[in-house]
Amino acid sequence: MKCFQNINVFVYILVCTFGLGTWLDVNGLFLELSFLVSELPEGWGLPSYIAVIIQIANIGPLSVVAINAICGGSQKLELLLGYIIFVIGIIGCLLMSQFWNYTSVVFGEEHSTALLGLTFFMALTSTTSNVVWLPYMAVFKYEYMTAFFIGAGMSGLLPSLLALVQGSSQETKCYNISNFSEILNETTWEVKYETIDPRFSVEVYFLCLFGLMVCSAIAFLFLNFLPLAKREHASKERPLARDSNTALDDIKKTAGSVQILSYNYISKFDVAYEDDVDAKNKEASDRHGSASSVASNASLVHTESSKRYSTFELTCLYCVQIWVCMAMMGVLPSISSYSAIPYGYNIYHLTLTLSYIANPLACFIPFAVTAKKIRSLFLLATVGTATGCYLLTLAIMSPEPVLLGTTIGSALCILVWIASFGVFSYTNVCLASAFRSHSPRALFWCGVATQFGASVGAVAAFIPINVYHLLESATTSCEII
């Protein structure tokens, strides 16, 4: 591909490693839920707590936006915030490995105060990283932006693989234990279960995330101080070449793999680029007085692939974006435990890990096929909604969902979870691409719709789960064999 030409392989790897730190800690936390829900007082409602805390943590990027609007953005500020993000993320993972099971009484109820508090700071770094690091990447050549998004996608993939190696928790083997009494001359039977331990503990898992965050921070330092990396900075005079514009379009397609608010700052990156182009066009017009020269340069920015939607169509797409993000980032993560744990903790573990593997993989499909027609986008959203409704039905029926105790029921639960996340992720990227083809401003409002949908979904799931307790959990037990 043209967008991978003229790059330094070592710097490309550094950028990928740097991008790994975007959502690594939050994704890693979600992937460990199969262990946490069985040990912490929130129980199966823990995912809904985490989903709401992540939305609250968006105060971080909003604060950065306000600071940039008041003081004006600068590279020094971006670097300072970048270092702060890494320090908080690294310390958060380290403390999580030691205090994840620390609890205290709040308002008369026992809560995982350490885990929930650390979750806020870890989510704060993840959401803020989108705001800080995307403008920072504008310093480098356009080709390296794709590497950044690949690394961001790996922030979900690597913890998934790590969780698969770790194995599942709380899986039980039931035994009939016979006790013979010589005095009474009779045998009594007792059913006991034995918990199978994972390959390594929760503490070791979070230490592994700590190590990955350190690697990402080291890559960030190298990108700032290595002369080799500095030579890969974009020139101040940006060429008006179709190759650069094509690479930028590819970046938009990959951008959907980065969660909440990233679209906003890609759009600002676009606007800055196009403003730069407009300035060059005006300068060329003043210097040469050639209208044809201006038209020729402008055509390189507004490519033939751009598509304009009507106001009604655009409104419909925003509604679809809100709905998709409400389900994918709010409701489904919150009900995950209720829909899968009844089939077994190993099933819940597999649904989490395989879904997070399907997420980044689905984000690369638009490189080959991108759905931009409204009918296609509505169809994708409908398919995702259908899978989501099945999972919601399982959660409502908890702790006795359909096909409980059967291999078909367990397999169907896993497959539907993978399909749901895959379809929603692909739809999310296609929507971002559609908004990008309309205008950079539409991409900005796409980010607003993303955040709004995720927040509404998280709150909508939290209230029935933790306030009205409409969903039921179950305890681990064995039936007599």
Short mmCIF file of C-alpha atoms in Angstrom, two decimals:
data_model
loop_
_atom_site.label_atom_id
_atom_site.label_comp_id
_atom_site.label_asym_id
_atom_site.label_seq_id
_atom_site.Cartn_x
_atom_site.Cartn_y
_atom_site.Cartn_z
CA MET A 1 0.00 0.00 0.00
CA LYS A 2 1.17 3.53 -0.75
CA CYS A 3 0.61 4.69 2.84
CA PHE A 4 3.37 2.30 4.04
CA GLN A 5 6.07 3.72 1.79
CA ASN A 6 8.90 5.93 3.05
CA ILE A 7 8.84 4.73 6.64
CA ASN A 8 11.49 3.56 9.08
CA VAL A 9 10.60 0.06 10.32
CA PHE A 10 12.04 0.62 13.80
CA VAL A 11 10.15 3.89 14.25
CA TYR A 12 6.99 2.21 12.91
CA ILE A 13 7.33 -0.47 15.62
CA LEU A 14 7.91 2.24 18.23
CA VAL A 15 4.71 4.02 17.19
CA CYS A 16 2.77 0.73 17.37
CA THR A 17 4.13 0.09 20.85
CA PHE A 18 3.33 3.66 21.86
CA GLY A 19 -0.26 3.28 20.58
CA LEU A 20 -0.58 0.13 22.68
CA GLY A 21 -0.89 2.31 25.79
CA THR A 22 -4.14 3.98 24.73
CA TRP A 23 -6.78 1.64 26.22
CA LEU A 24 -4.54 -1.16 27.50
CA ASP A 25 -5.37 -0.80 31.19
CA VAL A 26 -9.15 -0.45 30.76
CA ASN A 27 -9.40 -3.25 28.19
CA GLY A 28 -7.26 -5.44 30.44
CA LEU A 29 -9.55 -4.73 33.39
CA PHE A 30 -12.66 -5.78 31.45
CA LEU A 31 -10.96 -8.98 30.34
CA GLU A 32 -10.26 -9.94 33.95
CA LEU A 33 -13.90 -9.63 34.99
CA SER A 34 -14.44 -13.39 34.97
CA PHE A 35 -12.12 -13.50 38.01
CA LEU A 36 -13.20 -10.28 39.67
CA VAL A 37 -16.98 -10.80 39.74
CA SER A 38 -16.58 -14.00 41.74
CA GLU A 39 -14.35 -12.40 44.38
CA LEU A 40 -15.64 -8.86 44.89
CA PRO A 41 -18.79 -7.71 46.73
CA GLU A 42 -20.41 -6.11 43.65
CA GLY A 43 -20.64 -9.59 42.15
CA TRP A 44 -22.18 -9.83 38.71
CA GLY A 45 -23.04 -6.11 38.83
CA LEU A 46 -19.37 -5.12 38.76
CA PRO A 47 -19.22 -4.61 34.94
CA SER A 48 -22.00 -2.01 35.15
CA TYR A 49 -20.07 -0.09 37.82
CA ILE A 50 -16.98 -0.05 35.63
CA ALA A 51 -18.95 1.06 32.56
CA VAL A 52 -20.36 4.08 34.43
CA ILE A 53 -16.97 4.99 35.91
CA ILE A 54 -15.45 5.04 32.42
CA GLN A 55 -18.09 7.53 31.31
CA ILE A 56 -17.43 9.71 34.36
CA ALA A 57 -13.72 9.63 33.51
CA ASN A 58 -14.47 11.51 30.29
CA ILE A 59 -14.11 14.64 32.40
CA GLY A 60 -10.41 14.24 31.55
CA PRO A 61 -10.58 14.80 27.77
CA LEU A 62 -13.23 17.50 28.23
CA SER A 63 -10.85 19.34 30.58
CA VAL A 64 -8.03 19.08 28.05
CA VAL A 65 -10.30 20.46 25.33
CA ALA A 66 -11.19 23.39 27.59
CA ILE A 67 -7.52 24.06 28.38
CA ASN A 68 -6.61 24.00 24.70
CA ALA A 69 -9.50 26.34 23.87
CA ILE A 70 -8.47 28.83 26.57
CA CYS A 71 -4.69 28.63 26.43
CA GLY A 72 -4.16 27.32 22.94
CA GLY A 73 -2.59 23.95 22.21
CA SER A 74 1.16 23.49 22.12
CA GLN A 75 3.52 20.58 21.62
CA LYS A 76 5.08 21.13 25.06
CA LEU A 77 1.66 20.80 26.69
CA GLU A 78 0.97 17.61 24.72
CA LEU A 79 4.30 16.11 25.84
CA LEU A 80 3.68 17.06 29.48
CA LEU A 81 0.19 15.55 29.43
CA GLY A 82 1.58 12.47 27.68
CA TYR A 83 4.09 11.87 30.47
CA ILE A 84 1.40 12.41 33.12
CA ILE A 85 -0.89 9.90 31.36
CA PHE A 86 1.82 7.24 31.35
CA VAL A 87 2.80 7.84 34.99
CA ILE A 88 -0.81 7.51 36.18
CA GLY A 89 -1.44 4.46 33.96
CA ILE A 90 1.71 2.67 35.09
CA ILE A 91 1.13 3.40 38.78
CA GLY A 92 -2.54 2.41 38.39
CA CYS A 93 -1.69 -1.04 36.99
CA LEU A 94 0.92 -1.59 39.70
CA LEU A 95 -1.44 -0.61 42.52
CA MET A 96 -4.25 -2.66 40.97
CA SER A 97 -2.07 -5.77 41.16
CA GLN A 98 -1.72 -5.31 44.93
CA PHE A 99 -5.04 -3.82 46.07
CA TRP A 100 -7.67 -5.10 43.59
CA ASN A 101 -9.46 -7.08 46.33
CA TYR A 102 -9.37 -4.36 49.02
CA THR A 103 -12.88 -3.48 50.19
CA SER A 104 -14.50 -1.04 52.60
CA VAL A 105 -17.99 -0.14 53.77
CA VAL A 106 -19.62 2.79 51.95
CA PHE A 107 -23.13 3.92 52.94
CA GLY A 108 -23.65 0.69 54.84
CA GLU A 109 -22.62 -1.61 51.97
CA GLU A 110 -19.32 -3.27 51.23
CA HIS A 111 -17.70 -2.08 48.01
CA SER A 112 -14.45 -2.63 46.11
CA THR A 113 -13.24 0.89 46.83
CA ALA A 114 -9.65 0.29 45.72
CA LEU A 115 -10.56 -1.32 42.41
CA LEU A 116 -13.29 1.20 41.56
CA GLY A 117 -11.10 4.15 42.54
CA LEU A 118 -8.15 2.89 40.50
CA THR A 119 -10.52 2.15 37.62
CA PHE A 120 -11.42 5.84 37.50
CA PHE A 121 -7.79 6.93 37.18
CA MET A 122 -7.00 4.22 34.63
CA ALA A 123 -10.06 5.21 32.59
CA LEU A 124 -9.05 8.86 32.96
CA THR A 125 -5.71 8.14 31.27
CA SER A 126 -7.33 6.07 28.50
CA THR A 127 -9.98 8.62 27.55
CA THR A 128 -7.54 11.52 27.80
CA SER A 129 -4.94 9.72 25.69
CA ASN A 130 -7.17 10.05 22.62
CA VAL A 131 -7.20 13.82 23.03
CA VAL A 132 -3.48 14.20 23.68
CA TRP A 133 -1.84 11.57 21.52
CA LEU A 134 -3.72 12.07 18.26
CA PRO A 135 -2.54 15.70 17.94
CA TYR A 136 0.92 14.53 19.05
CA MET A 137 1.00 12.02 16.17
CA ALA A 138 0.41 14.89 13.73
CA VAL A 139 4.11 15.68 14.23
CA PHE A 140 5.03 12.50 12.35
CA LYS A 141 4.50 11.57 8.73
CA TYR A 142 1.00 10.51 7.78
CA GLU A 143 2.12 6.90 7.31
CA TYR A 144 2.81 6.57 11.04
CA MET A 145 -0.76 7.46 12.00
CA THR A 146 -1.83 4.03 10.75
CA ALA A 147 0.82 2.45 13.01
CA PHE A 148 -0.65 4.33 15.96
CA PHE A 149 -4.13 2.92 15.30
CA ILE A 150 -2.72 -0.57 14.85
CA GLY A 151 -1.15 -0.22 18.30
CA ALA A 152 -4.43 1.06 19.68
CA GLY A 153 -6.17 -2.03 18.30
CA MET A 154 -3.51 -4.19 19.96
CA SER A 155 -4.48 -2.63 23.32
CA GLY A 156 -7.47 -4.97 23.24
CA LEU A 157 -5.86 -7.88 21.39
CA LEU A 158 -2.78 -8.44 23.59
CA PRO A 159 -4.71 -8.49 26.91
CA SER A 160 -7.15 -10.91 25.26
CA LEU A 161 -4.34 -13.30 24.39
CA LEU A 162 -2.89 -12.88 27.87
CA ALA A 163 -6.27 -13.71 29.40
CA LEU A 164 -6.60 -16.79 27.18
CA VAL A 165 -3.22 -18.05 28.41
CA GLN A 166 -4.27 -17.35 31.99
CA GLY A 167 -7.34 -19.55 31.69
CA SER A 168 -10.66 -19.20 33.50
CA SER A 169 -11.49 -19.04 37.16
CA GLN A 170 -14.09 -20.52 39.48
CA GLU A 171 -14.66 -23.54 37.28
CA THR A 172 -15.70 -26.38 39.56
CA LYS A 173 -15.46 -30.11 39.49
CA CYS A 174 -18.07 -31.86 41.59
CA TYR A 175 -17.28 -34.96 43.59
CA ASN A 176 -19.39 -37.47 45.54
CA ILE A 177 -17.50 -37.99 48.78
CA SER A 178 -18.42 -41.14 50.73
CA ASN A 179 -18.05 -41.22 54.50
CA PHE A 180 -18.30 -44.66 56.14
CA SER A 181 -19.16 -44.79 59.83
CA GLU A 182 -17.98 -47.97 61.56
CA ILE A 183 -20.06 -47.16 64.62
CA LEU A 184 -23.33 -46.77 62.73
CA ASN A 185 -22.23 -49.20 60.03
CA GLU A 186 -23.55 -46.96 57.29
CA THR A 187 -22.23 -44.83 54.44
CA THR A 188 -23.19 -41.21 53.94
CA TRP A 189 -22.63 -39.24 50.76
CA GLU A 190 -21.62 -35.61 50.49
CA VAL A 191 -21.31 -33.50 47.35
CA LYS A 192 -18.33 -31.15 47.27
CA TYR A 193 -16.84 -29.01 44.57
CA GLU A 194 -13.25 -28.10 43.93
CA THR A 195 -12.20 -24.86 42.27
CA ILE A 196 -9.68 -25.14 39.44
CA ASP A 197 -7.03 -22.45 39.71
CA PRO A 198 -5.93 -20.45 36.63
CA ARG A 199 -2.37 -20.69 35.30
CA PHE A 200 -1.46 -17.44 37.03
CA SER A 201 -3.20 -15.13 39.47
CA VAL A 202 -4.96 -11.78 39.10
CA GLU A 203 -1.91 -10.13 40.66
CA VAL A 204 0.40 -11.53 37.98
CA TYR A 205 -2.05 -10.52 35.24
CA PHE A 206 -2.06 -6.87 36.31
CA LEU A 207 1.72 -6.96 36.64
CA CYS A 208 1.85 -8.09 33.01
CA LEU A 209 -0.30 -5.08 32.07
CA PHE A 210 2.10 -2.96 34.12
CA GLY A 211 4.99 -4.32 32.04
CA LEU A 212 3.20 -3.57 28.76
CA MET A 213 2.46 -0.03 29.92
CA VAL A 214 6.14 0.44 30.76
CA CYS A 215 7.09 -0.76 27.26
CA SER A 216 4.64 1.73 25.75
CA ALA A 217 6.10 4.55 27.88
CA ILE A 218 9.64 3.64 26.82
CA ALA A 219 8.54 3.77 23.17
CA PHE A 220 7.11 7.24 23.84
CA LEU A 221 10.46 8.37 25.27
CA PHE A 222 12.32 6.97 22.27
CA LEU A 223 9.99 8.79 19.88
CA ASN A 224 10.74 12.05 21.68
CA PHE A 225 14.50 11.77 22.06
CA LEU A 226 15.93 9.40 19.41
CA PRO A 227 17.39 11.30 16.43
CA LEU A 228 16.18 8.42 14.25
CA ALA A 229 12.59 9.14 15.30
CA LYS A 230 12.96 12.90 14.91
CA ARG A 231 14.00 12.40 11.29
CA GLU A 232 10.57 10.86 10.67
CA HIS A 233 8.76 14.06 11.61
CA ALA A 234 6.56 15.56 8.91
CA SER A 235 8.07 18.51 7.10
CA LYS A 236 6.62 21.90 7.89
CA GLU A 237 5.71 22.31 4.24
CA ARG A 238 3.13 19.58 3.73
CA PRO A 239 3.01 18.45 0.12
CA LEU A 240 -0.32 18.55 -1.65
CA ALA A 241 -0.02 15.02 -2.91
CA ARG A 242 -2.77 12.52 -3.54
CA ASP A 243 -0.70 9.88 -1.75
CA SER A 244 -0.95 11.83 1.51
CA ASN A 245 -4.67 12.30 1.10
CA THR A 246 -5.17 8.62 0.30
CA ALA A 247 -3.20 7.66 3.39
CA LEU A 248 -5.35 9.99 5.45
CA ASP A 249 -8.50 8.32 4.14
CA ASP A 250 -7.07 4.94 5.17
CA ILE A 251 -6.42 6.35 8.61
CA LYS A 252 -10.07 7.33 8.99
CA LYS A 253 -11.14 3.76 8.32
CA THR A 254 -8.81 2.44 11.02
CA ALA A 255 -9.79 5.17 13.45
CA GLY A 256 -12.92 3.34 14.56
CA SER A 257 -10.84 0.88 16.54
CA VAL A 258 -10.08 3.61 19.05
CA GLN A 259 -12.91 4.17 21.48
CA ILE A 260 -14.77 7.24 22.75
CA LEU A 261 -13.97 10.73 21.47
CA SER A 262 -11.20 9.78 19.04
CA TYR A 263 -13.27 10.89 16.06
CA ASN A 264 -13.34 14.44 17.39
CA TYR A 265 -9.64 14.82 17.24
CA ILE A 266 -9.19 13.11 13.91
CA SER A 267 -11.61 15.66 12.54
CA LYS A 268 -9.56 18.47 14.07
CA PHE A 269 -6.49 16.92 12.49
CA ASP A 270 -8.31 17.01 9.16
CA VAL A 271 -9.44 20.58 9.60
CA ALA A 272 -5.92 21.69 10.42
CA TYR A 273 -4.62 19.92 7.32
CA GLU A 274 -7.26 21.35 5.05
CA ASP A 275 -6.82 24.83 6.52
CA ASP A 276 -3.13 24.47 5.77
CA VAL A 277 -4.00 23.46 2.23
CA ASP A 278 -6.37 26.39 1.82
CA ALA A 279 -3.67 28.76 3.01
CA LYS A 280 -1.27 27.33 0.45
CA ASN A 281 -3.90 27.63 -2.26
CA LYS A 282 -4.50 31.27 -1.39
CA GLU A 283 -0.77 31.92 -1.39
CA ALA A 284 -0.43 30.22 -4.78
CA SER A 285 -3.31 32.29 -6.12
CA ASP A 286 -1.80 35.54 -4.89
CA ARG A 287 1.59 34.66 -6.25
CA HIS A 288 0.66 33.26 -9.63
CA GLY A 289 -2.87 34.58 -10.12
CA SER A 290 -3.84 31.23 -11.55
CA ALA A 291 -7.35 30.00 -10.77
CA SER A 292 -6.58 26.67 -12.41
CA SER A 293 -3.70 26.13 -9.97
CA VAL A 294 -6.01 26.64 -7.01
CA ALA A 295 -8.64 24.33 -8.45
CA SER A 296 -6.02 21.68 -9.12
CA ASN A 297 -4.72 21.77 -5.54
CA ALA A 298 -8.20 21.81 -4.02
CA SER A 299 -9.16 18.73 -5.96
CA LEU A 300 -6.44 16.82 -4.17
CA VAL A 301 -8.11 17.48 -0.81
CA HIS A 302 -11.70 16.86 -1.81
CA THR A 303 -11.37 13.51 -3.49
CA GLU A 304 -13.85 11.91 -5.79
CA SER A 305 -14.79 9.42 -3.09
CA SER A 306 -16.45 12.11 -0.96
CA LYS A 307 -20.20 11.69 -0.51
CA ARG A 308 -22.70 14.30 0.63
CA TYR A 309 -25.72 13.27 2.67
CA SER A 310 -28.93 15.23 3.08
CA THR A 311 -29.83 16.66 6.48
CA PHE A 312 -32.37 13.90 7.03
CA GLU A 313 -29.88 11.17 6.05
CA LEU A 314 -27.21 12.68 8.29
CA THR A 315 -29.64 12.79 11.22
CA CYS A 316 -30.50 9.14 10.66
CA LEU A 317 -26.81 8.22 10.65
CA TYR A 318 -26.24 10.10 13.90
CA CYS A 319 -29.14 8.18 15.46
CA VAL A 320 -27.60 4.90 14.28
CA GLN A 321 -24.24 5.96 15.74
CA ILE A 322 -25.84 6.74 19.11
CA TRP A 323 -27.68 3.41 19.09
CA VAL A 324 -24.60 1.38 18.15
CA CYS A 325 -22.41 3.00 20.83
CA MET A 326 -25.17 2.75 23.42
CA ALA A 327 -25.27 -1.01 22.88
CA MET A 328 -21.57 -1.73 22.28
CA MET A 329 -20.01 0.57 24.89
CA GLY A 330 -22.80 0.81 27.48
CA VAL A 331 -25.44 -1.90 27.71
CA LEU A 332 -23.67 -5.05 26.51
CA PRO A 333 -20.53 -4.72 28.67
CA SER A 334 -22.77 -4.08 31.72
CA ILE A 335 -24.92 -7.19 31.25
CA SER A 336 -22.09 -9.47 30.11
CA SER A 337 -21.84 -11.32 33.43
CA TYR A 338 -25.59 -12.03 33.64
CA SER A 339 -25.75 -13.37 30.09
CA ALA A 340 -22.72 -15.65 30.20
CA ILE A 341 -21.85 -16.74 33.77
CA PRO A 342 -24.93 -19.02 34.12
CA TYR A 343 -23.31 -21.22 31.47
CA GLY A 344 -20.05 -21.27 33.45
CA TYR A 345 -17.17 -18.99 34.33
CA ASN A 346 -15.12 -20.52 31.55
CA ILE A 347 -17.86 -19.52 29.07
CA TYR A 348 -17.84 -15.97 30.44
CA HIS A 349 -14.05 -15.92 30.18
CA LEU A 350 -14.19 -17.01 26.53
CA THR A 351 -16.92 -14.52 25.61
CA LEU A 352 -14.81 -11.67 26.98
CA THR A 353 -11.52 -12.68 25.41
CA LEU A 354 -12.85 -13.74 22.00
CA SER A 355 -15.08 -10.66 21.75
CA TYR A 356 -12.14 -8.37 22.40
CA ILE A 357 -10.16 -10.24 19.75
CA ALA A 358 -13.02 -9.86 17.26
CA ASN A 359 -13.27 -6.12 17.94
CA PRO A 360 -9.91 -4.96 16.47
CA LEU A 361 -10.04 -7.57 13.71
CA ALA A 362 -13.44 -6.28 12.55
CA CYS A 363 -12.02 -2.76 12.37
CA PHE A 364 -9.66 -3.81 9.56
CA ILE A 365 -12.41 -5.20 7.30
CA PRO A 366 -13.24 -1.69 5.94
CA PHE A 367 -9.83 -1.68 4.23
CA ALA A 368 -11.39 -4.23 1.86
CA VAL A 369 -15.12 -3.51 2.05
CA THR A 370 -16.74 -0.38 3.47
CA ALA A 371 -20.51 0.06 3.81
CA LYS A 372 -21.52 3.68 3.15
CA LYS A 373 -25.06 3.33 1.86
CA ILE A 374 -27.67 4.13 4.48
CA ARG A 375 -29.55 0.90 3.81
CA SER A 376 -26.38 -1.13 4.40
CA LEU A 377 -25.59 0.73 7.62
CA PHE A 378 -29.15 0.26 8.88
CA LEU A 379 -28.97 -3.44 8.03
CA LEU A 380 -25.70 -3.83 9.95
CA ALA A 381 -27.15 -2.01 12.95
CA THR A 382 -30.23 -4.25 12.80
CA VAL A 383 -28.12 -7.42 12.76
CA GLY A 384 -26.09 -6.13 15.71
CA THR A 385 -29.28 -5.23 17.56
CA ALA A 386 -30.70 -8.71 16.97
CA THR A 387 -27.62 -10.32 18.51
CA GLY A 388 -27.73 -7.81 21.35
CA CYS A 389 -31.40 -8.62 22.03
CA TYR A 390 -30.54 -12.31 22.34
CA LEU A 391 -27.82 -11.49 24.88
CA LEU A 392 -30.18 -9.17 26.76
CA THR A 393 -32.76 -11.97 26.86
CA LEU A 394 -30.17 -14.30 28.38
CA ALA A 395 -29.37 -11.68 31.01
CA ILE A 396 -33.04 -11.15 31.86
CA MET A 397 -33.55 -14.90 32.21
CA SER A 398 -30.49 -15.23 34.47
CA PRO A 399 -29.68 -17.42 36.35
CA GLU A 400 -31.60 -19.92 34.18
CA PRO A 401 -31.28 -18.83 30.53
CA VAL A 402 -32.31 -20.94 27.57
CA LEU A 403 -30.38 -24.11 26.81
CA LEU A 404 -28.70 -23.98 30.21
CA GLY A 405 -26.48 -26.98 30.87
CA THR A 406 -26.12 -27.86 27.19
CA THR A 407 -23.12 -27.56 24.91
CA ILE A 408 -25.28 -25.86 22.28
CA GLY A 409 -26.38 -23.17 24.72
CA SER A 410 -22.82 -22.42 25.80
CA ALA A 411 -21.48 -22.38 22.24
CA LEU A 412 -24.36 -20.19 21.07
CA CYS A 413 -23.68 -17.70 23.86
CA ILE A 414 -20.02 -17.39 22.84
CA LEU A 415 -20.77 -17.13 19.11
CA VAL A 416 -23.45 -14.49 19.57
CA TRP A 417 -21.15 -12.40 21.76
CA ILE A 418 -18.41 -12.56 19.11
CA ALA A 419 -20.89 -11.74 16.33
CA SER A 420 -22.38 -8.86 18.29
CA PHE A 421 -19.06 -7.15 19.01
CA GLY A 422 -17.78 -7.87 15.51
CA VAL A 423 -20.85 -6.44 13.75
CA PHE A 424 -21.07 -3.39 16.01
CA SER A 425 -17.34 -2.68 15.64
CA TYR A 426 -17.51 -2.93 11.85
CA THR A 427 -20.62 -0.73 11.79
CA ASN A 428 -18.86 1.82 13.99
CA VAL A 429 -15.91 2.08 11.60
CA CYS A 430 -18.17 2.29 8.53
CA LEU A 431 -20.17 5.08 10.15
CA ALA A 432 -16.98 7.00 10.90
CA SER A 433 -15.90 6.56 7.28
CA ALA A 434 -19.31 7.76 6.07
CA PHE A 435 -19.14 10.88 8.24
CA ARG A 436 -15.60 11.52 7.08
CA SER A 437 -16.66 11.37 3.44
CA HIS A 438 -19.37 13.95 4.18
CA SER A 439 -17.22 16.53 5.99
CA PRO A 440 -14.74 16.88 8.86
CA ARG A 441 -17.44 18.69 10.84
CA ALA A 442 -19.69 15.63 10.53
CA LEU A 443 -16.85 13.54 11.95
CA PHE A 444 -16.72 15.85 14.97
CA TRP A 445 -20.43 15.31 15.67
CA CYS A 446 -19.85 11.60 15.18
CA GLY A 447 -17.57 11.79 18.22
CA VAL A 448 -20.24 13.63 20.17
CA ALA A 449 -22.82 10.98 19.23
CA THR A 450 -20.36 8.26 20.25
CA GLN A 451 -19.87 9.71 23.71
CA PHE A 452 -23.57 10.45 24.20
CA GLY A 453 -24.61 6.93 23.22
CA ALA A 454 -21.98 5.28 25.44
CA SER A 455 -23.01 7.40 28.44
CA VAL A 456 -26.74 6.76 27.99
CA GLY A 457 -26.15 3.03 27.58
CA ALA A 458 -23.99 2.76 30.71
CA VAL A 459 -26.49 4.64 32.89
CA ALA A 460 -29.47 2.80 31.36
CA ALA A 461 -27.91 -0.53 32.33
CA PHE A 462 -26.60 0.54 35.73
CA ILE A 463 -29.98 1.64 37.16
CA PRO A 464 -31.96 -1.61 36.64
CA ILE A 465 -28.97 -3.74 37.66
CA ASN A 466 -27.77 -1.96 40.80
CA VAL A 467 -30.70 0.22 41.90
CA TYR A 468 -33.74 -1.94 41.17
CA HIS A 469 -31.85 -5.28 41.09
CA LEU A 470 -33.92 -6.57 38.19
CA LEU A 471 -31.24 -9.05 37.07
CA GLU A 472 -30.44 -12.03 39.26
CA SER A 473 -27.15 -13.77 39.89
CA ALA A 474 -26.51 -17.28 41.18
CA THR A 475 -24.04 -18.95 43.50
CA THR A 476 -21.70 -21.75 42.55
CA SER A 477 -23.23 -25.12 43.41
CA CYS A 478 -23.18 -28.76 42.51
CA GLU A 479 -25.95 -31.24 41.93
CA ILE A 480 -25.65 -34.81 43.20
CA ILE A 481 -24.13 -36.99 40.51
#
